[in-house]
PDB file of C-alpha atoms in Angstrom:
ATOM      1  CA  UNK A   1     -27.753 100.322 -28.553  1.00  0.00           C
ATOM      2  CA  UNK A   2     -26.217 100.124 -25.081  1.00  0.00           C
ATOM      3  CA  UNK A   3     -28.180  96.925 -24.409  1.00  0.00           C
ATOM      4  CA  UNK A   4     -26.721  95.251 -27.511  1.00  0.00           C
ATOM      5  CA  UNK A   5     -23.145  96.203 -26.565  1.00  0.00           C
ATOM      6  CA  UNK A   6     -23.680  95.054 -22.967  1.00  0.00           C
ATOM      7  CA  UNK A   7     -25.146  91.722 -24.145  1.00  0.00           C
ATOM      8  CA  UNK A   8     -22.288  91.266 -26.634  1.00  0.00           C
ATOM      9  CA  UNK A   9     -19.701  91.746 -23.858  1.00  0.00           C
ATOM     10  CA  UNK A  10     -21.575  89.467 -21.430  1.00  0.00           C
ATOM     11  CA  UNK A  11     -21.791  86.658 -24.001  1.00  0.00           C
ATOM     12  CA  UNK A  12     -18.094  87.170 -24.771  1.00  0.00           C
ATOM     13  CA  UNK A  13     -17.381  86.684 -21.062  1.00  0.00           C
ATOM     14  CA  UNK A  14     -19.430  83.474 -21.231  1.00  0.00           C
ATOM     15  CA  UNK A  15     -17.268  82.357 -24.173  1.00  0.00           C
ATOM     16  CA  UNK A  16     -14.195  83.106 -22.050  1.00  0.00           C
ATOM     17  CA  UNK A  17     -15.478  80.883 -19.215  1.00  0.00           C
ATOM     18  CA  UNK A  18     -16.339  78.018 -21.582  1.00  0.00           C
ATOM     19  CA  UNK A  19     -12.935  78.313 -23.280  1.00  0.00           C
ATOM     20  CA  UNK A  20     -11.215  78.099 -19.899  1.00  0.00           C
ATOM     21  CA  UNK A  21     -13.152  74.932 -19.014  1.00  0.00           C
ATOM     22  CA  UNK A  22     -12.163  73.387 -22.341  1.00  0.00           C
ATOM     23  CA  UNK A  23      -8.456  74.106 -21.657  1.00  0.00           C
ATOM     24  CA  UNK A  24      -8.320  76.796 -24.327  1.00  0.00           C
ATOM     25  CA  UNK A  25      -6.931  80.323 -24.160  1.00  0.00           C
ATOM     26  CA  UNK A  26      -9.683  82.225 -22.371  1.00  0.00           C
ATOM     27  CA  UNK A  27      -8.388  85.707 -23.223  1.00  0.00           C
ATOM     28  CA  UNK A  28      -7.814  84.767 -26.853  1.00  0.00           C
ATOM     29  CA  UNK A  29     -11.313  83.373 -27.227  1.00  0.00           C
ATOM     30  CA  UNK A  30     -12.756  86.395 -25.410  1.00  0.00           C
ATOM     31  CA  UNK A  31     -11.069  88.769 -27.871  1.00  0.00           C
ATOM     32  CA  UNK A  32     -12.088  86.616 -30.821  1.00  0.00           C
ATOM     33  CA  UNK A  33     -15.703  86.591 -29.683  1.00  0.00           C
ATOM     34  CA  UNK A  34     -15.630  90.384 -29.289  1.00  0.00           C
ATOM     35  CA  UNK A  35     -14.397  90.764 -32.867  1.00  0.00           C
ATOM     36  CA  UNK A  36     -16.408  88.053 -34.628  1.00  0.00           C
ATOM     37  CA  UNK A  37     -19.408  86.909 -32.623  1.00  0.00           C
ATOM     38  CA  UNK A  38     -19.945  85.225 -29.262  1.00  0.00           C
ATOM     39  CA  UNK A  39     -22.354  82.762 -30.884  1.00  0.00           C
ATOM     40  CA  UNK A  40     -19.896  81.627 -33.575  1.00  0.00           C
ATOM     41  CA  UNK A  41     -17.058  81.509 -31.046  1.00  0.00           C
ATOM     42  CA  UNK A  42     -18.907  79.300 -28.567  1.00  0.00           C
ATOM     43  CA  UNK A  43     -20.056  76.963 -31.351  1.00  0.00           C
ATOM     44  CA  UNK A  44     -16.467  76.722 -32.584  1.00  0.00           C
ATOM     45  CA  UNK A  45     -15.163  75.933 -29.081  1.00  0.00           C
ATOM     46  CA  UNK A  46     -17.769  73.204 -28.623  1.00  0.00           C
ATOM     47  CA  UNK A  47     -16.919  71.694 -32.016  1.00  0.00           C
ATOM     48  CA  UNK A  48     -13.170  71.706 -31.227  1.00  0.00           C
ATOM     49  CA  UNK A  49     -13.745  69.930 -27.935  1.00  0.00           C
ATOM     50  CA  UNK A  50     -11.567  69.777 -24.878  1.00  0.00           C
ATOM     51  CA  UNK A  51      -7.838  70.285 -25.385  1.00  0.00           C
ATOM     52  CA  UNK A  52      -5.465  67.985 -23.543  1.00  0.00           C
ATOM     53  CA  UNK A  53      -3.362  69.774 -20.988  1.00  0.00           C
ATOM     54  CA  UNK A  54       0.353  69.274 -20.535  1.00  0.00           C
ATOM     55  CA  UNK A  55      -0.184  67.513 -17.210  1.00  0.00           C
ATOM     56  CA  UNK A  56      -2.531  64.993 -18.844  1.00  0.00           C
ATOM     57  CA  UNK A  57       0.022  64.238 -21.559  1.00  0.00           C
ATOM     58  CA  UNK A  58       2.810  63.736 -19.000  1.00  0.00           C
ATOM     59  CA  UNK A  59       0.570  61.490 -16.880  1.00  0.00           C
ATOM     60  CA  UNK A  60      -0.319  59.369 -19.932  1.00  0.00           C
ATOM     61  CA  UNK A  61       3.367  58.910 -20.805  1.00  0.00           C
ATOM     62  CA  UNK A  62       4.186  57.900 -17.229  1.00  0.00           C
ATOM     63  CA  UNK A  63       1.299  55.411 -17.249  1.00  0.00           C
ATOM     64  CA  UNK A  64       2.532  53.926 -20.531  1.00  0.00           C
ATOM     65  CA  UNK A  65       6.025  53.445 -19.056  1.00  0.00           C
ATOM     66  CA  UNK A  66       4.676  51.690 -15.964  1.00  0.00           C
ATOM     67  CA  UNK A  67       2.180  49.359 -17.705  1.00  0.00           C
ATOM     68  CA  UNK A  68       2.018  46.966 -20.648  1.00  0.00           C
ATOM     69  CA  UNK A  69      -0.497  44.597 -22.230  1.00  0.00           C
ATOM     70  CA  UNK A  70      -0.462  40.868 -21.553  1.00  0.00           C
ATOM     71  CA  UNK A  71       0.309  38.976 -24.805  1.00  0.00           C
ATOM     72  CA  UNK A  72      -2.129  36.182 -23.856  1.00  0.00           C
ATOM     73  CA  UNK A  73      -5.279  37.981 -22.690  1.00  0.00           C
ATOM     74  CA  UNK A  74      -4.577  41.575 -23.732  1.00  0.00           C
ATOM     75  CA  UNK A  75      -5.325  43.025 -20.292  1.00  0.00           C
ATOM     76  CA  UNK A  76      -3.181  45.801 -18.860  1.00  0.00           C
ATOM     77  CA  UNK A  77      -0.610  44.753 -16.251  1.00  0.00           C
ATOM     78  CA  UNK A  78       2.327  46.480 -14.596  1.00  0.00           C
ATOM     79  CA  UNK A  79       5.521  46.558 -16.629  1.00  0.00           C
ATOM     80  CA  UNK A  80       7.519  44.784 -13.909  1.00  0.00           C
ATOM     81  CA  UNK A  81       4.983  41.948 -13.516  1.00  0.00           C
ATOM     82  CA  UNK A  82       6.244  38.409 -14.091  1.00  0.00           C
ATOM     83  CA  UNK A  83       2.786  36.779 -14.115  1.00  0.00           C
ATOM     84  CA  UNK A  84      -0.436  38.270 -15.508  1.00  0.00           C
ATOM     85  CA  UNK A  85      -2.946  38.861 -12.714  1.00  0.00           C
ATOM     86  CA  UNK A  86      -5.855  38.195 -15.094  1.00  0.00           C
ATOM     87  CA  UNK A  87      -4.930  34.961 -16.888  1.00  0.00           C
ATOM     88  CA  UNK A  88      -1.879  33.796 -14.893  1.00  0.00           C
ATOM     89  CA  UNK A  89       0.279  33.675 -18.027  1.00  0.00           C
ATOM     90  CA  UNK A  90       4.008  33.997 -17.522  1.00  0.00           C
ATOM     91  CA  UNK A  91       5.300  37.301 -18.869  1.00  0.00           C
ATOM     92  CA  UNK A  92       8.686  37.882 -20.410  1.00  0.00           C
ATOM     93  CA  UNK A  93      10.721  40.671 -18.819  1.00  0.00           C
ATOM     94  CA  UNK A  94      10.916  43.870 -20.803  1.00  0.00           C
ATOM     95  CA  UNK A  95      14.381  44.446 -22.138  1.00  0.00           C
ATOM     96  CA  UNK A  96      15.248  47.976 -23.050  1.00  0.00           C
ATOM     97  CA  UNK A  97      17.718  47.588 -25.864  1.00  0.00           C
ATOM     98  CA  UNK A  98      19.917  50.551 -26.492  1.00  0.00           C
ATOM     99  CA  UNK A  99      19.961  51.580 -30.089  1.00  0.00           C
ATOM    100  CA  UNK A 100      23.493  51.354 -31.320  1.00  0.00           C
ATOM    101  CA  UNK A 101      24.784  54.264 -33.261  1.00  0.00           C
ATOM    102  CA  UNK A 102      25.970  53.308 -36.725  1.00  0.00           C
ATOM    103  CA  UNK A 103      29.656  52.488 -36.791  1.00  0.00           C
ATOM    104  CA  UNK A 104      31.672  54.902 -38.808  1.00  0.00           C
ATOM    105  CA  UNK A 105      34.648  53.423 -40.570  1.00  0.00           C
ATOM    106  CA  UNK A 106      37.654  55.481 -41.426  1.00  0.00           C
ATOM    107  CA  UNK A 107      37.901  56.709 -44.968  1.00  0.00           C
ATOM    108  CA  UNK A 108      40.361  54.924 -47.190  1.00  0.00           C
ATOM    109  CA  UNK A 109      43.757  56.533 -47.328  1.00  0.00           C
ATOM    110  CA  UNK A 110      43.984  56.032 -51.082  1.00  0.00           C
ATOM    111  CA  UNK A 111      41.889  54.722 -53.973  1.00  0.00           C
ATOM    112  CA  UNK A 112      44.349  51.977 -54.882  1.00  0.00           C
ATOM    113  CA  UNK A 113      44.005  48.463 -53.532  1.00  0.00           C
ATOM    114  CA  UNK A 114      46.487  47.776 -50.747  1.00  0.00           C
ATOM    115  CA  UNK A 115      46.981  44.170 -51.941  1.00  0.00           C
ATOM    116  CA  UNK A 116      47.400  44.405 -55.730  1.00  0.00           C
ATOM    117  CA  UNK A 117      47.725  48.150 -56.453  1.00  0.00           C
ATOM    118  CA  UNK A 118      44.870  48.367 -59.018  1.00  0.00           C
ATOM    119  CA  UNK A 119      43.085  51.709 -59.043  1.00  0.00           C
ATOM    120  CA  UNK A 120      39.320  51.197 -58.859  1.00  0.00           C
ATOM    121  CA  UNK A 121      36.458  52.270 -56.633  1.00  0.00           C
ATOM    122  CA  UNK A 122      37.528  50.615 -53.411  1.00  0.00           C
ATOM    123  CA  UNK A 123      35.638  48.770 -50.765  1.00  0.00           C
ATOM    124  CA  UNK A 124      36.609  49.704 -47.249  1.00  0.00           C
ATOM    125  CA  UNK A 125      37.902  47.028 -44.942  1.00  0.00           C
ATOM    126  CA  UNK A 126      39.205  48.323 -41.620  1.00  0.00           C
ATOM    127  CA  UNK A 127      39.789  51.719 -43.203  1.00  0.00           C
ATOM    128  CA  UNK A 128      41.892  50.349 -46.072  1.00  0.00           C
ATOM    129  CA  UNK A 129      40.887  50.171 -49.757  1.00  0.00           C
ATOM    130  CA  UNK A 130      40.519  46.662 -51.201  1.00  0.00           C
ATOM    131  CA  UNK A 131      39.420  45.925 -54.782  1.00  0.00           C
ATOM    132  CA  UNK A 132      36.765  43.386 -55.757  1.00  0.00           C
ATOM    133  CA  UNK A 133      39.369  40.917 -57.130  1.00  0.00           C
ATOM    134  CA  UNK A 134      41.293  40.733 -53.861  1.00  0.00           C
ATOM    135  CA  UNK A 135      38.233  40.191 -51.654  1.00  0.00           C
ATOM    136  CA  UNK A 136      37.328  36.909 -53.371  1.00  0.00           C
TER     137      UNK A 136
END
């Protein structure tokens, strides 16, 4: 009986080491393998595969900011490049357009047209209500 418990704990430690190498929670997988089974736990870790670490994600985002694909040949070039080093095509500069926030117009002061005085659902023009007859 002691041999089975010792083997169970040793295989759980092995699961912990494998989980650490696959960027998974080593203590969590160790406890899970103690409760369920080291065999099922290690199979599950291998099926899940390697988790991406935070540093790898940050590095990939930085790389994406610093590089772009050439529209002619599709090869990767630096974002600031003016000529592709692979096909010598001229590259357009990257323009970072700021997204404009939607313009909010003032609400109409009243529901009557400021030109003819008819009460109808108004259209706003510079914050004032104008009916459909007066806009034509």
